mmCIF file of C-alpha atoms and ligand atoms in Angstrom:
data_model
loop_
_atom_site.group_PDB
_atom_site.id
_atom_site.type_symbol
_atom_site.label_atom_id
_atom_site.label_comp_id
_atom_site.label_asym_id
_atom_site.label_seq_id
_atom_site.Cartn_x
_atom_site.Cartn_y
_atom_site.Cartn_z
ATOM 1 C CA UNK A 1 9.818 15.116 -15.299
ATOM 2 C CA UNK A 2 11.878 11.551 -14.920
ATOM 3 C CA UNK A 3 10.570 9.758 -12.548
ATOM 4 C CA UNK A 4 13.634 9.678 -10.459
ATOM 5 C CA UNK A 5 13.411 13.687 -10.048
ATOM 6 C CA UNK A 6 8.914 13.384 -9.744
ATOM 7 C CA UNK A 7 9.507 10.557 -6.806
ATOM 8 C CA UNK A 8 12.273 13.454 -5.060
ATOM 9 C CA UNK A 9 10.256 16.343 -5.546
ATOM 10 C CA UNK A 10 7.420 13.799 -3.953
ATOM 11 C CA UNK A 11 8.795 12.843 -1.066
ATOM 12 C CA UNK A 12 10.152 16.046 -0.248
ATOM 13 C CA UNK A 13 6.427 17.180 -0.219
ATOM 14 C CA UNK A 14 5.076 14.227 2.383
ATOM 15 C CA UNK A 15 8.558 15.217 4.128
ATOM 16 C CA UNK A 16 7.903 18.386 4.759
ATOM 17 C CA UNK A 17 4.550 17.826 6.325
ATOM 18 C CA UNK A 18 3.689 19.211 9.948
ATOM 19 C CA UNK A 19 2.646 16.832 12.653
ATOM 20 C CA UNK A 20 -0.582 18.533 12.538
ATOM 21 C CA UNK A 21 -0.976 17.540 9.240
ATOM 22 C CA UNK A 22 -0.125 14.276 9.456
ATOM 23 C CA UNK A 23 -2.420 13.146 12.334
ATOM 24 C CA UNK A 24 -5.342 15.908 10.839
ATOM 25 C CA UNK A 25 -4.666 13.597 7.276
ATOM 26 C CA UNK A 26 -4.861 9.982 9.269
ATOM 27 C CA UNK A 27 -7.460 11.273 10.845
ATOM 28 C CA UNK A 28 -9.653 12.769 7.676
ATOM 29 C CA UNK A 29 -8.525 9.607 5.864
ATOM 30 C CA UNK A 30 -11.241 7.469 7.496
ATOM 31 C CA UNK A 31 -14.381 8.359 6.531
ATOM 32 C CA UNK A 32 -12.500 7.477 2.740
ATOM 33 C CA UNK A 33 -11.218 3.767 4.373
ATOM 34 C CA UNK A 34 -13.864 2.550 5.788
ATOM 35 C CA UNK A 35 -16.826 3.565 2.240
ATOM 36 C CA UNK A 36 -13.855 0.990 1.367
ATOM 37 C CA UNK A 37 -13.790 -1.583 3.299
ATOM 38 C CA UNK A 38 -17.913 -1.597 4.072
ATOM 39 C CA UNK A 39 -19.124 -3.890 2.251
ATOM 40 C CA UNK A 40 -17.180 -6.680 3.650
ATOM 41 C CA UNK A 41 -17.375 -9.586 6.070
ATOM 42 C CA UNK A 42 -13.855 -10.672 7.903
ATOM 43 C CA UNK A 43 -11.357 -9.203 5.155
ATOM 44 C CA UNK A 44 -7.870 -9.897 4.793
ATOM 45 C CA UNK A 45 -7.122 -6.898 3.868
ATOM 46 C CA UNK A 46 -2.572 -5.315 3.429
ATOM 47 C CA UNK A 47 -1.666 -2.807 4.635
ATOM 48 C CA UNK A 48 1.674 -1.558 5.709
ATOM 49 C CA UNK A 49 3.854 0.786 7.998
ATOM 50 C CA UNK A 50 4.062 3.791 7.029
ATOM 51 C CA UNK A 51 8.004 5.327 6.476
ATOM 52 C CA UNK A 52 9.187 8.167 4.813
ATOM 53 C CA UNK A 53 5.897 10.627 5.082
ATOM 54 C CA UNK A 54 3.881 8.662 4.722
ATOM 55 C CA UNK A 55 0.312 8.791 6.090
ATOM 56 C CA UNK A 56 0.746 7.031 9.113
ATOM 57 C CA UNK A 57 -1.729 3.489 8.938
ATOM 58 C CA UNK A 58 -0.947 2.865 12.804
ATOM 59 C CA UNK A 59 -4.526 3.885 13.232
ATOM 60 C CA UNK A 60 -6.818 2.578 10.241
ATOM 61 C CA UNK A 61 -4.659 -0.682 10.862
ATOM 62 C CA UNK A 62 -6.519 -0.621 14.312
ATOM 63 C CA UNK A 63 -9.508 0.589 13.307
ATOM 64 C CA UNK A 64 -9.878 -2.295 10.439
ATOM 65 C CA UNK A 65 -9.257 -5.086 13.332
ATOM 66 C CA UNK A 66 -11.449 -3.359 15.349
ATOM 67 C CA UNK A 67 -14.409 -4.022 12.425
ATOM 68 C CA UNK A 68 -12.844 -8.083 12.975
ATOM 69 C CA UNK A 69 -10.829 -8.019 9.487
ATOM 70 C CA UNK A 70 -7.468 -9.898 9.799
ATOM 71 C CA UNK A 71 -4.643 -7.545 8.623
ATOM 72 C CA UNK A 72 -1.781 -8.834 6.888
ATOM 73 C CA UNK A 73 1.733 -6.726 5.666
ATOM 74 C CA UNK A 74 4.649 -7.414 3.842
ATOM 75 C CA UNK A 75 7.647 -9.155 4.390
ATOM 76 C CA UNK A 76 10.084 -9.238 1.976
ATOM 77 C CA UNK A 77 10.614 -12.335 0.505
ATOM 78 C CA UNK A 78 13.620 -15.113 1.754
ATOM 79 C CA UNK A 79 14.437 -16.287 -1.653
ATOM 80 C CA UNK A 80 12.449 -14.429 -4.675
ATOM 81 C CA UNK A 81 14.458 -10.977 -4.312
ATOM 82 C CA UNK A 82 11.535 -8.354 -5.446
ATOM 83 C CA UNK A 83 9.004 -9.499 -4.113
ATOM 84 C CA UNK A 84 6.854 -9.556 -1.089
ATOM 85 C CA UNK A 85 5.080 -12.067 1.362
ATOM 86 C CA UNK A 86 1.516 -11.131 3.376
ATOM 87 C CA UNK A 87 1.376 -12.076 6.982
ATOM 88 C CA UNK A 88 -1.058 -11.830 9.370
ATOM 89 C CA UNK A 89 0.106 -9.417 11.964
ATOM 90 C CA UNK A 90 -1.614 -8.859 15.511
ATOM 91 C CA UNK A 91 -0.714 -6.426 18.355
ATOM 92 C CA UNK A 92 1.429 -9.406 19.420
ATOM 93 C CA UNK A 93 3.138 -10.960 16.441
ATOM 94 C CA UNK A 94 6.788 -10.339 16.847
ATOM 95 C CA UNK A 95 8.324 -7.822 14.459
ATOM 96 C CA UNK A 96 11.564 -6.980 13.576
ATOM 97 C CA UNK A 97 13.459 -4.523 10.958
ATOM 98 C CA UNK A 98 14.700 -5.966 8.187
ATOM 99 C CA UNK A 99 17.586 -4.528 5.814
ATOM 100 C CA UNK A 100 15.071 -0.583 4.533
ATOM 101 C CA UNK A 101 14.640 -0.651 8.835
ATOM 102 C CA UNK A 102 11.325 -1.195 7.698
ATOM 103 C CA UNK A 103 9.733 -3.559 10.871
ATOM 104 C CA UNK A 104 7.117 -6.732 9.461
ATOM 105 C CA UNK A 105 6.630 -9.874 10.520
ATOM 106 C CA UNK A 106 9.408 -12.215 11.775
ATOM 107 C CA UNK A 107 8.620 -15.325 9.235
ATOM 108 C CA UNK A 108 6.026 -17.210 9.671
ATOM 109 C CA UNK A 109 5.143 -20.124 7.561
ATOM 110 C CA UNK A 110 2.285 -21.012 8.360
ATOM 111 C CA UNK A 111 0.549 -16.989 8.870
ATOM 112 C CA UNK A 112 1.618 -16.187 5.127
ATOM 113 C CA UNK A 113 -1.310 -15.614 3.467
ATOM 114 C CA UNK A 114 -1.191 -16.757 -1.220
ATOM 115 C CA UNK A 115 -2.518 -12.752 -2.200
ATOM 116 C CA UNK A 116 -5.445 -14.678 -4.095
ATOM 117 C CA UNK A 117 -6.662 -15.056 -0.959
ATOM 118 C CA UNK A 118 -6.683 -11.262 -0.276
ATOM 119 C CA UNK A 119 -9.101 -10.099 -0.694
ATOM 120 C CA UNK A 120 -7.460 -5.876 -0.132
ATOM 121 C CA UNK A 121 -3.955 -5.332 -0.479
ATOM 122 C CA UNK A 122 -3.817 -1.037 0.810
ATOM 123 C CA UNK A 123 -0.111 -0.085 -1.248
ATOM 124 C CA UNK A 124 1.925 2.718 -0.503
ATOM 125 C CA UNK A 125 3.181 4.666 -3.299
ATOM 126 C CA UNK A 126 5.043 7.953 -3.579
ATOM 127 C CA UNK A 127 2.982 9.334 -6.508
ATOM 128 C CA UNK A 128 -0.376 8.756 -8.351
ATOM 129 C CA UNK A 129 -2.062 10.602 -11.393
ATOM 130 C CA UNK A 130 -5.159 11.330 -13.010
ATOM 131 C CA UNK A 131 -5.514 7.776 -14.885
ATOM 132 C CA UNK A 132 -4.650 5.742 -11.397
ATOM 133 C CA UNK A 133 -1.317 4.547 -12.459
ATOM 134 C CA UNK A 134 0.702 4.004 -9.812
ATOM 135 C CA UNK A 135 4.821 5.365 -9.197
ATOM 136 C CA UNK A 136 6.228 3.700 -5.817
ATOM 137 C CA UNK A 137 9.566 4.466 -3.935
ATOM 138 C CA UNK A 138 11.982 2.683 -6.379
ATOM 139 C CA UNK A 139 11.803 -0.962 -6.221
ATOM 140 C CA UNK A 140 9.034 -2.562 -8.438
ATOM 141 C CA UNK A 141 7.624 -4.763 -5.040
ATOM 142 C CA UNK A 142 5.103 -3.856 -5.574
ATOM 143 C CA UNK A 143 4.458 -4.624 -9.104
ATOM 144 C CA UNK A 144 6.614 -7.643 -9.677
ATOM 145 C CA UNK A 145 4.043 -10.062 -6.610
ATOM 146 C CA UNK A 146 1.148 -8.574 -8.523
ATOM 147 C CA UNK A 147 2.939 -8.811 -12.294
ATOM 148 C CA UNK A 148 0.982 -12.382 -12.267
ATOM 149 C CA UNK A 149 -2.351 -11.425 -11.254
ATOM 150 C CA UNK A 150 -2.351 -8.232 -12.617
ATOM 151 C CA UNK A 151 -1.742 -10.613 -16.000
ATOM 152 C CA UNK A 152 -5.182 -13.198 -15.140
ATOM 153 C CA UNK A 153 -8.328 -12.204 -15.182
ATOM 154 C CA UNK A 154 -8.133 -10.613 -11.879
ATOM 155 C CA UNK A 155 -10.951 -10.011 -10.119
ATOM 156 C CA UNK A 156 -9.162 -10.396 -6.134
ATOM 157 C CA UNK A 157 -7.713 -9.225 -4.195
ATOM 158 C CA UNK A 158 -9.111 -4.850 -4.778
ATOM 159 C CA UNK A 159 -5.830 -2.887 -5.129
ATOM 160 C CA UNK A 160 -6.194 0.204 -3.757
ATOM 161 C CA UNK A 161 -3.798 2.816 -2.727
ATOM 162 C CA UNK A 162 -3.071 5.387 -0.227
ATOM 163 C CA UNK A 163 -1.696 8.672 -0.209
ATOM 164 C CA UNK A 164 -2.058 12.511 0.767
ATOM 165 C CA UNK A 165 -3.260 14.683 -1.222
ATOM 166 C CA UNK A 166 0.125 16.501 -1.603
ATOM 167 C CA UNK A 167 1.172 13.389 -3.534
ATOM 168 C CA UNK A 168 -0.370 13.428 -6.663
ATOM 169 C CA UNK A 169 1.061 14.873 -10.055
ATOM 170 C CA UNK A 170 -0.854 15.134 -13.580
ATOM 171 C CA UNK A 171 1.052 12.572 -15.271
ATOM 172 C CA UNK A 172 3.221 10.004 -14.239
ATOM 173 C CA UNK A 173 5.642 8.391 -17.088
ATOM 174 C CA UNK A 174 4.599 5.048 -17.306
ATOM 175 C CA UNK A 175 6.712 1.654 -18.070
ATOM 176 C CA UNK A 176 5.322 -1.766 -18.392
ATOM 177 C CA UNK A 177 6.075 -3.288 -15.729
ATOM 178 C CA UNK A 178 3.849 -0.659 -13.713
ATOM 179 C CA UNK A 179 0.347 -2.299 -12.051
ATOM 180 C CA UNK A 180 -1.819 0.718 -12.367
ATOM 181 C CA UNK A 181 -4.175 0.824 -8.937
ATOM 182 C CA UNK A 182 -8.192 1.076 -9.375
ATOM 183 C CA UNK A 183 -8.736 3.154 -6.665
ATOM 184 C CA UNK A 184 -6.823 5.510 -4.480
ATOM 185 C CA UNK A 185 -7.493 6.625 -1.023
ATOM 186 C CA UNK A 186 -6.656 10.574 -0.411
ATOM 187 C CA UNK A 187 -7.703 12.042 3.295
ATOM 188 C CA UNK A 188 -9.741 14.888 0.273
ATOM 189 C CA UNK A 189 -10.970 11.948 -2.230
ATOM 190 C CA UNK A 190 -11.861 8.824 -3.523
ATOM 191 C CA UNK A 191 -10.869 8.317 -6.618
ATOM 192 C CA UNK A 192 -12.276 5.229 -9.247
ATOM 193 C CA UNK A 193 -10.553 3.967 -12.324
HETATM 194 N N1 LIG B 1 7.656 -7.739 -12.596
HETATM 195 C C1 LIG B 1 8.573 -7.558 -13.216
HETATM 196 N N2 LIG B 1 9.085 -8.312 -13.354
HETATM 197 C C2 LIG B 1 10.559 -8.381 -12.724
HETATM 198 N N3 LIG B 1 11.442 -6.548 -12.502
HETATM 199 C C3 LIG B 1 10.045 -6.073 -12.356
HETATM 200 C C4 LIG B 1 8.623 -6.145 -11.940
HETATM 201 N N4 LIG B 1 8.426 -4.802 -11.438
HETATM 202 C C5 LIG B 1 9.063 -3.982 -11.979
HETATM 203 N N5 LIG B 1 10.479 -4.970 -12.064
HETATM 204 C C6 LIG B 1 11.866 -3.575 -12.030
HETATM 205 O O1 LIG B 1 11.481 -3.146 -11.294
HETATM 206 C C7 LIG B 1 12.228 -1.826 -10.667
HETATM 207 C C8 LIG B 1 11.873 -0.474 -10.266
HETATM 208 O O2 LIG B 1 10.548 -0.794 -11.065
HETATM 209 P P1 LIG B 1 9.399 0.704 -10.672
HETATM 210 O O3 LIG B 1 8.444 0.234 -11.438
HETATM 211 O O4 LIG B 1 10.325 1.982 -11.058
HETATM 212 O O5 LIG B 1 9.722 1.042 -8.765
HETATM 213 P P2 LIG B 1 8.348 1.391 -8.209
HETATM 214 O O6 LIG B 1 6.813 0.995 -8.609
HETATM 215 O O7 LIG B 1 8.668 0.514 -7.025
HETATM 216 O O8 LIG B 1 8.206 3.010 -8.578
HETATM 217 C C9 LIG B 1 12.576 -1.826 -12.662
HETATM 218 O O9 LIG B 1 13.691 -1.837 -13.289
HETATM 219 C C10 LIG B 1 11.746 -3.338 -13.158
HETATM 220 O O10 LIG B 1 12.560 -3.292 -14.091
HETATM 221 MG MG1 LIG B 2 6.338 0.271 -11.347
#
C-alpha cells in the first residue's frame, strides 16, 4: 500500500472509535505513560493537543503537570516553514487556532524551549510499524524539526510516539527523511526498539 492509502485507512479507523473507546484508551494508556516518564524529575516534556481521532492527550497533560514537569506544545514556526517550535504551556496560556485549526500557544519567544533542552518529545502519528517507523499526517513537521538531531549523536530528547492500538501496521514504506521512534506507547503496550 502507498503511504497516502495507509494514512486514509488508519485515520478512518481511529476516527471510527466511539467516545467510550476513546475514553477507555486515554485512561488505560496512563500506566504506560508513567512508565516512560518515571525516572524524570522536573522534566521538560513536549506533548500535543489531539485532533482527528488521536488518543485524547488532555488528561495526560494534566497528569504530567501534576508531577511537576513542564509541558511544551508545538507551534508552527513563524518563518522556518514546515518546522515546529516548542512553547511552554500552562493552564492559562493564551491560545489560538493555527492554520490547520489546531490550538497552539500564542507565540512568545521567551517561553520557547530549544529542542536540545527538552527531555522528551511525545509525537503524534497516524501509523507505526514493527520497527518503530512513523507515518505522520503528511506535513513532515516532526521530520524536519528533528532532522538535525537525528543526524548528530543524539542523546536528548527522547522521542516517544503515542497511538491507539489500531494504528499499528506490519510494515510502513519509509523515506530517507523519516525520523523513526525508539519508543511508542499505546493503551495495550509499551514498544521499545
Ligand atoms: N528533513 C526534511 N527536510 C526537508 N523536507 C522534508 C524533511 N522531512 C520531510 N520533508 C518533506 O516533508 C514532506 C512530508 O513528509 P512525510 O514524511 O511524508 O510526512 P509525515 O512525516 O508527516 O508523514 C515530504 O514531501 C518531505 O519531502
Ligand atoms: Mg515522515
